[in-house]
Short mmCIF file of C-alpha atoms in Angstrom, two decimals:
data_model
loop_
_atom_site.label_atom_id
_atom_site.label_comp_id
_atom_site.label_asym_id
_atom_site.label_seq_id
_atom_site.Cartn_x
_atom_site.Cartn_y
_atom_site.Cartn_z
CA UNK A 1 -6.96 -49.75 54.87
CA UNK A 2 -4.84 -46.93 52.97
CA UNK A 3 -4.88 -43.79 55.58
CA UNK A 4 -4.37 -41.33 52.88
CA UNK A 5 -3.15 -37.32 53.90
CA UNK A 6 -4.08 -34.40 51.71
CA UNK A 7 -1.85 -31.23 51.28
CA UNK A 8 -3.60 -28.63 49.49
CA UNK A 9 -0.98 -25.85 48.53
CA UNK A 10 -4.07 -22.95 48.71
CA UNK A 11 -5.45 -21.45 50.93
CA UNK A 12 -8.04 -19.39 49.39
CA UNK A 13 -11.91 -21.05 50.55
CA UNK A 14 -12.96 -21.70 46.96
CA UNK A 15 -9.78 -23.50 45.30
CA UNK A 16 -9.55 -25.87 43.03
CA UNK A 17 -7.17 -27.41 44.58
CA UNK A 18 -9.16 -27.90 47.62
CA UNK A 19 -12.11 -28.86 45.64
CA UNK A 20 -9.97 -31.59 44.03
CA UNK A 21 -9.43 -32.64 47.49
CA UNK A 22 -12.87 -33.18 48.34
CA UNK A 23 -14.00 -34.84 45.60
CA UNK A 24 -11.13 -38.12 45.83
CA UNK A 25 -13.33 -40.27 47.74
CA UNK A 26 -15.79 -40.82 45.38
CA UNK A 27 -13.01 -41.46 43.02
CA UNK A 28 -10.15 -43.38 45.52
CA UNK A 29 -10.72 -47.58 45.07
CA UNK A 30 -12.10 -49.77 47.93
CA UNK A 31 -9.71 -49.76 51.36
CA UNK A 32 -8.58 -46.43 50.95
CA UNK A 33 -9.67 -43.49 52.57
CA UNK A 34 -8.89 -39.39 53.34
CA UNK A 35 -8.01 -37.39 55.88
CA UNK A 36 -6.39 -33.08 54.85
CA UNK A 37 -2.45 -32.75 56.69
CA UNK A 38 -2.60 -30.46 60.00
CA UNK A 39 -2.94 -26.72 58.71
CA UNK A 40 0.02 -24.93 56.82
CA UNK A 41 -1.82 -21.68 57.20
CA UNK A 42 -0.04 -21.05 60.64
CA UNK A 43 2.87 -22.26 59.98
CA UNK A 44 5.49 -19.46 60.65
CA UNK A 45 7.65 -18.10 58.43
CA UNK A 46 10.98 -20.35 58.73
CA UNK A 47 13.55 -18.43 60.57
CA UNK A 48 16.38 -21.52 61.70
CA UNK A 49 17.05 -18.82 64.58
CA UNK A 50 13.35 -20.12 65.57
CA UNK A 51 13.80 -23.58 65.09
CA UNK A 52 17.02 -23.23 67.47
CA UNK A 53 14.08 -22.18 69.67
CA UNK A 54 12.54 -25.54 68.90
CA UNK A 55 9.51 -26.83 66.51
CA UNK A 56 6.04 -24.86 66.29
CA UNK A 57 3.58 -26.72 67.37
CA UNK A 58 1.81 -26.00 63.51
CA UNK A 59 4.89 -27.30 62.41
CA UNK A 60 4.64 -30.69 64.69
CA UNK A 61 1.21 -30.32 63.74
CA UNK A 62 1.67 -30.62 59.99
CA UNK A 63 5.05 -33.75 60.65
CA UNK A 64 2.59 -35.82 62.58
CA UNK A 65 0.08 -35.97 60.50
CA UNK A 66 2.21 -37.02 57.62
CA UNK A 67 4.68 -39.34 59.28
CA UNK A 68 1.50 -41.57 60.77
CA UNK A 69 -0.07 -41.53 57.10
CA UNK A 70 0.14 -44.77 54.40
CA UNK A 71 1.15 -42.10 51.36
CA UNK A 72 0.28 -38.37 51.04
CA UNK A 73 -1.13 -36.57 48.02
CA UNK A 74 0.21 -33.18 47.29
CA UNK A 75 -2.38 -31.12 45.64
CA UNK A 76 -1.47 -27.56 44.44
CA UNK A 77 -2.28 -24.35 42.04
CA UNK A 78 0.93 -23.54 40.65
CA UNK A 79 2.07 -19.80 41.48
CA UNK A 80 5.19 -17.70 38.88
CA UNK A 81 5.79 -21.71 37.34
CA UNK A 82 7.06 -23.38 40.58
CA UNK A 83 5.49 -23.95 43.60
CA UNK A 84 3.27 -21.33 46.48
CA UNK A 85 5.93 -19.82 49.12
CA UNK A 86 3.71 -21.31 51.25
CA UNK A 87 3.44 -24.46 50.74
CA UNK A 88 7.59 -24.54 50.29
CA UNK A 89 7.49 -23.09 53.60
CA UNK A 90 5.08 -25.42 54.88
CA UNK A 91 7.90 -28.53 53.36
CA UNK A 92 11.19 -26.63 54.71
CA UNK A 93 10.17 -26.34 58.33
CA UNK A 94 9.56 -30.24 58.02
CA UNK A 95 12.41 -31.20 56.41
CA UNK A 96 14.46 -29.87 59.08
CA UNK A 97 13.13 -32.41 61.69
CA UNK A 98 14.32 -35.49 62.93
CA UNK A 99 12.67 -37.61 62.45
CA UNK A 100 11.73 -36.50 58.94
CA UNK A 101 8.30 -36.84 57.39
CA UNK A 102 8.77 -37.19 53.78
CA UNK A 103 11.39 -39.55 54.69
CA UNK A 104 10.12 -42.91 52.03
CA UNK A 105 6.80 -41.07 51.82
CA UNK A 106 4.41 -42.48 49.67
CA UNK A 107 4.04 -39.35 47.35
CA UNK A 108 1.37 -38.72 45.04
CA UNK A 109 1.09 -35.71 42.20
CA UNK A 110 -1.68 -33.37 41.45
CA UNK A 111 -2.37 -29.78 40.42
CA UNK A 112 -5.87 -27.71 38.22
CA UNK A 113 -4.81 -24.22 37.04
CA UNK A 114 -7.31 -22.25 35.03
CA UNK A 115 -3.91 -21.56 32.12
CA UNK A 116 -3.29 -24.80 30.01
CA UNK A 117 0.34 -26.46 31.80
CA UNK A 118 -2.56 -27.04 34.62
CA UNK A 119 0.77 -26.17 37.04
CA UNK A 120 2.79 -29.41 35.45
CA UNK A 121 5.42 -26.94 36.04
CA UNK A 122 5.11 -27.09 40.07
CA UNK A 123 5.00 -30.50 40.05
CA UNK A 124 8.44 -30.78 37.75
CA UNK A 125 9.55 -28.66 40.55
CA UNK A 126 8.45 -30.40 43.98
CA UNK A 127 9.59 -33.69 42.40
CA UNK A 128 13.12 -32.58 42.47
CA UNK A 129 12.25 -31.21 46.21
CA UNK A 130 10.93 -34.99 47.62
CA UNK A 131 14.83 -35.54 45.58
CA UNK A 132 15.69 -34.04 48.49
CA UNK A 133 13.54 -34.91 51.73
CA UNK A 134 13.87 -38.80 49.90
CA UNK A 135 10.56 -39.43 48.79
CA UNK A 136 8.73 -42.34 47.40
CA UNK A 137 7.19 -39.77 44.47
CA UNK A 138 4.77 -42.12 42.53
CA UNK A 139 4.93 -41.58 38.47
CA UNK A 140 2.63 -42.30 36.73
CA UNK A 141 -0.58 -41.34 35.65
CA UNK A 142 -0.22 -38.11 36.22
CA UNK A 143 -2.83 -36.01 37.51
CA UNK A 144 -2.79 -32.64 35.60
CA UNK A 145 -5.89 -30.12 35.19
CA UNK A 146 -6.00 -27.78 32.59
CA UNK A 147 -8.59 -25.02 32.47
CA UNK A 148 -9.69 -25.86 35.84
CA UNK A 149 -12.20 -23.40 35.31
CA UNK A 150 -13.98 -25.30 32.58
CA UNK A 151 -13.34 -28.69 34.15
CA UNK A 152 -15.53 -28.01 38.53
CA UNK A 153 -19.24 -27.16 38.69
CA UNK A 154 -18.63 -22.77 39.10
CA UNK A 155 -20.92 -22.80 42.13
CA UNK A 156 -20.57 -26.60 43.62
CA UNK A 157 -17.37 -26.50 43.00
CA UNK A 158 -17.79 -30.52 42.30
CA UNK A 159 -15.72 -31.98 39.34
CA UNK A 160 -17.32 -33.12 36.62
CA UNK A 161 -15.17 -33.22 34.06
CA UNK A 162 -15.36 -37.36 33.08
CA UNK A 163 -12.03 -37.50 31.69
CA UNK A 164 -9.75 -36.00 34.66
CA UNK A 165 -12.28 -37.88 37.15
CA UNK A 166 -11.38 -41.16 34.94
CA UNK A 167 -7.75 -40.33 35.05
CA UNK A 168 -7.93 -39.08 38.77
CA UNK A 169 -9.41 -43.00 40.12
CA UNK A 170 -6.73 -44.63 37.38
CA UNK A 171 -3.53 -43.10 39.21
CA UNK A 172 -5.71 -43.53 42.74
CA UNK A 173 -5.52 -47.16 42.34
CA UNK A 174 -2.16 -47.27 41.14
CA UNK A 175 -1.24 -45.34 44.29
CA UNK A 176 -2.64 -48.11 45.90
CA UNK A 177 -0.15 -50.85 44.68
CA UNK A 178 2.44 -48.44 44.80
CA UNK A 179 1.86 -47.47 48.13
CA UNK A 180 1.25 -51.81 49.36
CA UNK A 181 4.77 -52.63 47.44
CA UNK A 182 6.29 -50.32 50.44
CA UNK A 183 4.77 -52.40 53.22
CA UNK A 184 5.74 -55.49 52.58
CA UNK B 1 25.25 4.94 38.02
CA UNK B 2 22.86 2.69 38.76
CA UNK B 3 20.52 2.11 42.48
CA UNK B 4 19.80 -1.86 42.73
CA UNK B 5 18.38 -3.63 46.24
CA UNK B 6 19.17 -7.32 47.29
CA UNK B 7 16.76 -9.21 48.96
CA UNK B 8 18.41 -12.03 50.97
CA UNK B 9 15.87 -15.56 51.41
CA UNK B 10 17.29 -16.52 54.82
CA UNK B 11 15.86 -14.74 57.70
CA UNK B 12 18.25 -16.04 60.37
CA UNK B 13 20.35 -13.85 61.86
CA UNK B 14 24.12 -16.34 60.70
CA UNK B 15 23.00 -16.32 57.27
CA UNK B 16 25.74 -16.68 54.77
CA UNK B 17 23.72 -15.19 52.43
CA UNK B 18 23.13 -11.90 54.30
CA UNK B 19 27.08 -12.82 54.43
CA UNK B 20 27.09 -12.34 51.45
CA UNK B 21 24.23 -9.16 50.16
CA UNK B 22 26.53 -7.26 52.92
CA UNK B 23 30.04 -7.87 50.48
CA UNK B 24 28.24 -6.61 47.89
CA UNK B 25 29.05 -2.85 48.46
CA UNK B 26 32.78 -3.08 48.47
CA UNK B 27 32.92 -5.08 45.56
CA UNK B 28 30.56 -3.25 43.35
CA UNK B 29 32.09 -0.71 40.63
CA UNK B 30 32.01 2.44 41.20
CA UNK B 31 28.55 4.23 40.35
CA UNK B 32 27.06 1.59 42.23
CA UNK B 33 24.61 1.69 45.16
CA UNK B 34 23.74 -1.07 46.82
CA UNK B 35 21.46 -1.54 49.57
CA UNK B 36 19.53 -3.81 51.50
CA UNK B 37 15.07 -4.83 50.12
CA UNK B 38 13.08 -3.87 53.04
CA UNK B 39 11.86 -7.05 54.51
CA UNK B 40 10.42 -10.06 52.22
CA UNK B 41 7.90 -11.47 55.72
CA UNK B 42 4.72 -10.87 54.64
CA UNK B 43 1.91 -13.09 55.80
CA UNK B 44 1.17 -16.98 53.84
CA UNK B 45 -0.56 -16.02 50.67
CA UNK B 46 -4.05 -16.32 50.28
CA UNK B 47 -6.93 -14.94 48.23
CA UNK B 48 -9.26 -14.28 49.85
CA UNK B 49 -6.52 -11.96 52.12
CA UNK B 50 -5.69 -10.27 49.36
CA UNK B 51 -8.78 -8.99 48.53
CA UNK B 52 -9.09 -6.94 51.83
CA UNK B 53 -6.50 -4.90 51.08
CA UNK B 54 -2.42 -5.71 50.42
CA UNK B 55 -0.62 -6.36 53.83
CA UNK B 56 2.08 -3.34 54.32
CA UNK B 57 4.71 -5.40 53.89
CA UNK B 58 3.93 -6.65 50.27
CA UNK B 59 3.34 -2.42 49.51
CA UNK B 60 6.46 -2.18 50.48
CA UNK B 61 9.26 -4.41 48.58
CA UNK B 62 6.42 -3.84 45.80
CA UNK B 63 7.53 -0.81 46.23
CA UNK B 64 11.43 -0.69 46.45
CA UNK B 65 11.83 -3.40 43.71
CA UNK B 66 10.12 -0.59 41.06
CA UNK B 67 12.22 2.18 42.55
CA UNK B 68 15.75 0.36 41.96
CA UNK B 69 17.70 0.22 38.77
CA UNK B 70 18.34 -4.33 39.59
CA UNK B 71 17.34 -6.50 41.63
CA UNK B 72 19.91 -8.97 42.73
CA UNK B 73 17.89 -12.26 44.59
CA UNK B 74 20.85 -13.56 47.59
CA UNK B 75 19.52 -17.30 48.95
CA UNK B 76 19.93 -20.63 50.41
CA UNK B 77 18.83 -23.70 48.47
CA UNK B 78 16.07 -25.04 51.12
CA UNK B 79 15.08 -28.99 49.60
CA UNK B 80 16.66 -28.39 46.01
CA UNK B 81 14.93 -25.34 45.58
CA UNK B 82 13.73 -21.07 46.35
CA UNK B 83 12.91 -21.03 50.35
CA UNK B 84 9.50 -21.07 50.85
CA UNK B 85 9.16 -17.69 52.76
CA UNK B 86 11.29 -16.11 49.40
CA UNK B 87 8.81 -17.66 47.41
CA UNK B 88 5.66 -16.48 49.28
CA UNK B 89 7.06 -12.44 49.16
CA UNK B 90 7.76 -13.90 45.35
CA UNK B 91 3.27 -14.63 45.33
CA UNK B 92 1.96 -11.55 47.41
CA UNK B 93 3.93 -8.69 45.44
CA UNK B 94 3.39 -10.98 41.99
CA UNK B 95 -0.65 -9.62 41.90
CA UNK B 96 0.81 -6.29 42.83
CA UNK B 97 -1.26 -4.01 39.61
CA UNK B 98 2.06 -3.16 37.69
CA UNK B 99 4.53 -5.55 38.84
CA UNK B 100 7.61 -4.68 40.30
CA UNK B 101 9.65 -7.38 38.29
CA UNK B 102 8.38 -6.79 35.24
CA UNK B 103 11.18 -5.71 32.86
CA UNK B 104 13.55 -5.22 36.06
CA UNK B 105 17.24 -6.72 35.77
CA UNK B 106 17.74 -8.78 38.39
CA UNK B 107 20.58 -10.72 39.46
CA UNK B 108 21.00 -14.22 41.43
CA UNK B 109 23.78 -15.68 43.90
CA UNK B 110 22.86 -18.14 46.23
CA UNK B 111 25.81 -19.32 48.97
CA UNK B 112 25.04 -22.80 50.30
CA UNK B 113 27.58 -25.82 53.37
CA UNK B 114 27.55 -27.99 50.59
CA UNK B 115 29.05 -28.70 47.00
CA UNK B 116 27.26 -27.06 44.93
CA UNK B 117 26.34 -23.41 46.29
CA UNK B 118 22.91 -23.41 45.42
CA UNK B 119 22.36 -24.36 41.48
CA UNK B 120 18.99 -25.87 41.98
CA UNK B 121 17.98 -22.92 43.68
CA UNK B 122 18.63 -20.44 40.78
CA UNK B 123 17.59 -22.24 38.17
CA UNK B 124 14.06 -22.85 39.58
CA UNK B 125 14.62 -18.85 40.56
CA UNK B 126 15.35 -18.22 36.71
CA UNK B 127 11.74 -19.70 36.10
CA UNK B 128 10.06 -17.95 38.18
CA UNK B 129 11.45 -14.75 36.54
CA UNK B 130 10.18 -16.00 33.24
CA UNK B 131 6.51 -16.65 34.18
CA UNK B 132 7.38 -12.40 35.70
CA UNK B 133 8.36 -10.63 32.76
CA UNK B 134 11.92 -9.80 34.59
CA UNK B 135 15.83 -9.64 32.87
CA UNK B 136 17.89 -11.68 34.30
CA UNK B 137 21.81 -11.41 34.36
CA UNK B 138 23.05 -14.93 32.68
CA UNK B 139 26.96 -15.06 33.22
CA UNK B 140 29.47 -15.46 35.38
CA UNK B 141 27.42 -17.00 38.37
CA UNK B 142 28.22 -16.36 41.83
CA UNK B 143 27.94 -20.39 43.14
CA UNK B 144 29.47 -20.29 46.48
CA UNK B 145 29.64 -23.13 47.43
CA UNK B 146 31.03 -24.47 51.37
CA UNK B 147 30.27 -21.66 52.55
CA UNK B 148 31.55 -22.42 55.99
CA UNK B 149 35.05 -22.02 54.60
CA UNK B 150 34.85 -18.51 52.74
CA UNK B 151 33.20 -16.47 55.39
CA UNK B 152 34.60 -15.07 58.93
CA UNK B 153 31.59 -16.86 61.20
CA UNK B 154 32.27 -14.18 63.84
CA UNK B 155 32.55 -10.76 61.63
CA UNK B 156 30.91 -12.15 58.98
CA UNK B 157 34.04 -11.11 56.34
CA UNK B 158 34.01 -12.69 52.76
CA UNK B 159 37.53 -14.07 52.75
CA UNK B 160 38.13 -16.22 50.02
CA UNK B 161 39.58 -13.74 47.51
CA UNK B 162 38.06 -15.97 43.99
CA UNK B 163 35.41 -15.49 45.10
CA UNK B 164 35.62 -11.76 46.13
CA UNK B 165 36.84 -11.21 42.52
CA UNK B 166 34.08 -12.96 40.48
CA UNK B 167 31.41 -11.42 42.55
CA UNK B 168 33.72 -8.11 40.79
CA UNK B 169 33.51 -9.80 37.74
CA UNK B 170 29.95 -9.86 38.28
CA UNK B 171 28.74 -7.06 39.56
CA UNK B 172 30.54 -5.30 37.02
CA UNK B 173 28.82 -8.01 34.25
CA UNK B 174 25.80 -6.26 36.02
CA UNK B 175 26.29 -2.66 36.45
CA UNK B 176 26.68 -2.85 31.87
CA UNK B 177 23.91 -5.30 32.16
CA UNK B 178 21.61 -2.24 33.96
CA UNK B 179 23.55 0.34 31.63
CA UNK B 180 22.12 -1.10 28.23
CA UNK B 181 19.20 -1.85 30.12
CA UNK B 182 18.34 1.61 30.57
CA UNK B 183 19.04 2.99 27.59
CA UNK B 184 17.04 0.53 25.27
CA UNK B 185 14.15 1.82 27.94
CA UNK B 186 14.66 5.26 27.55
#
């Protein structure tokens, strides 16, 4: 069984990215399970002076959830052409830990946005950050859900776009194989 | 004459970037005043929270940026990009009506203990500033690498003469950049 932890970069209830995460189990290959990471909503603002007094429990919980996973999928909107501050703040905190949780961790990226580039700029900036934390960042296929408002059901937020569903399926299958090569 | 604010991307007291921001007034050309922005500590961005009303620190930072002739971001690099705390503040003010960075002269500086001095954070910040439609100053760029050797850790003073000299050049250039921008927009 591959235990996948999902990290959502948006906090709002009606988030398309949260809706994309909810769509994953039905699109995953056999033997892949999903659980959300510990919340990033309650992590304080990164400040070395706070860190010096000890890592907050919200940070250690988030780190533990990453460490215990076989792989991580970051699903995030793009804010101002890059990573949401909320998500980046969570990464900034755990990057300071001794047993740094992203090190050698297989990570895949997904994004949804209502605009036409689908969050791709966020993903390429995130790839640069993942070099810094020494993660194994999965390559292709990329999941970039453009015009999200047309691809999720307006009421139920179900991911209805067949082409998008197919790409997600392909990514999850390939990500499973990618993770297994590190577990040999 | 210009009134410029600095936005510091680090919260810790002993921050090299705060030391850098504090060094600027003494290096500024005549007629340029440089003061720190209000706090960038605001709740983590959530559109549901925004729907309930703008938090006071968001309004305060937005107002300070609008009121300034120019903004200097002085920030560390975290994980090869912008600190989440700084980006969170930008994410909030970017949603304000009369978006404060629009058409605003912005200049970048960074200090780190590594050799690159924050180059990666600056190029990511430039990407964001395109979206925000800011008017971003080009050269000279200020990358203070090996910051631990360039500041007096006790007094916080910027001692490195080469760095002081290039900052002077940047601030002079930024003053002209602001003046040109003002003339064009009047």
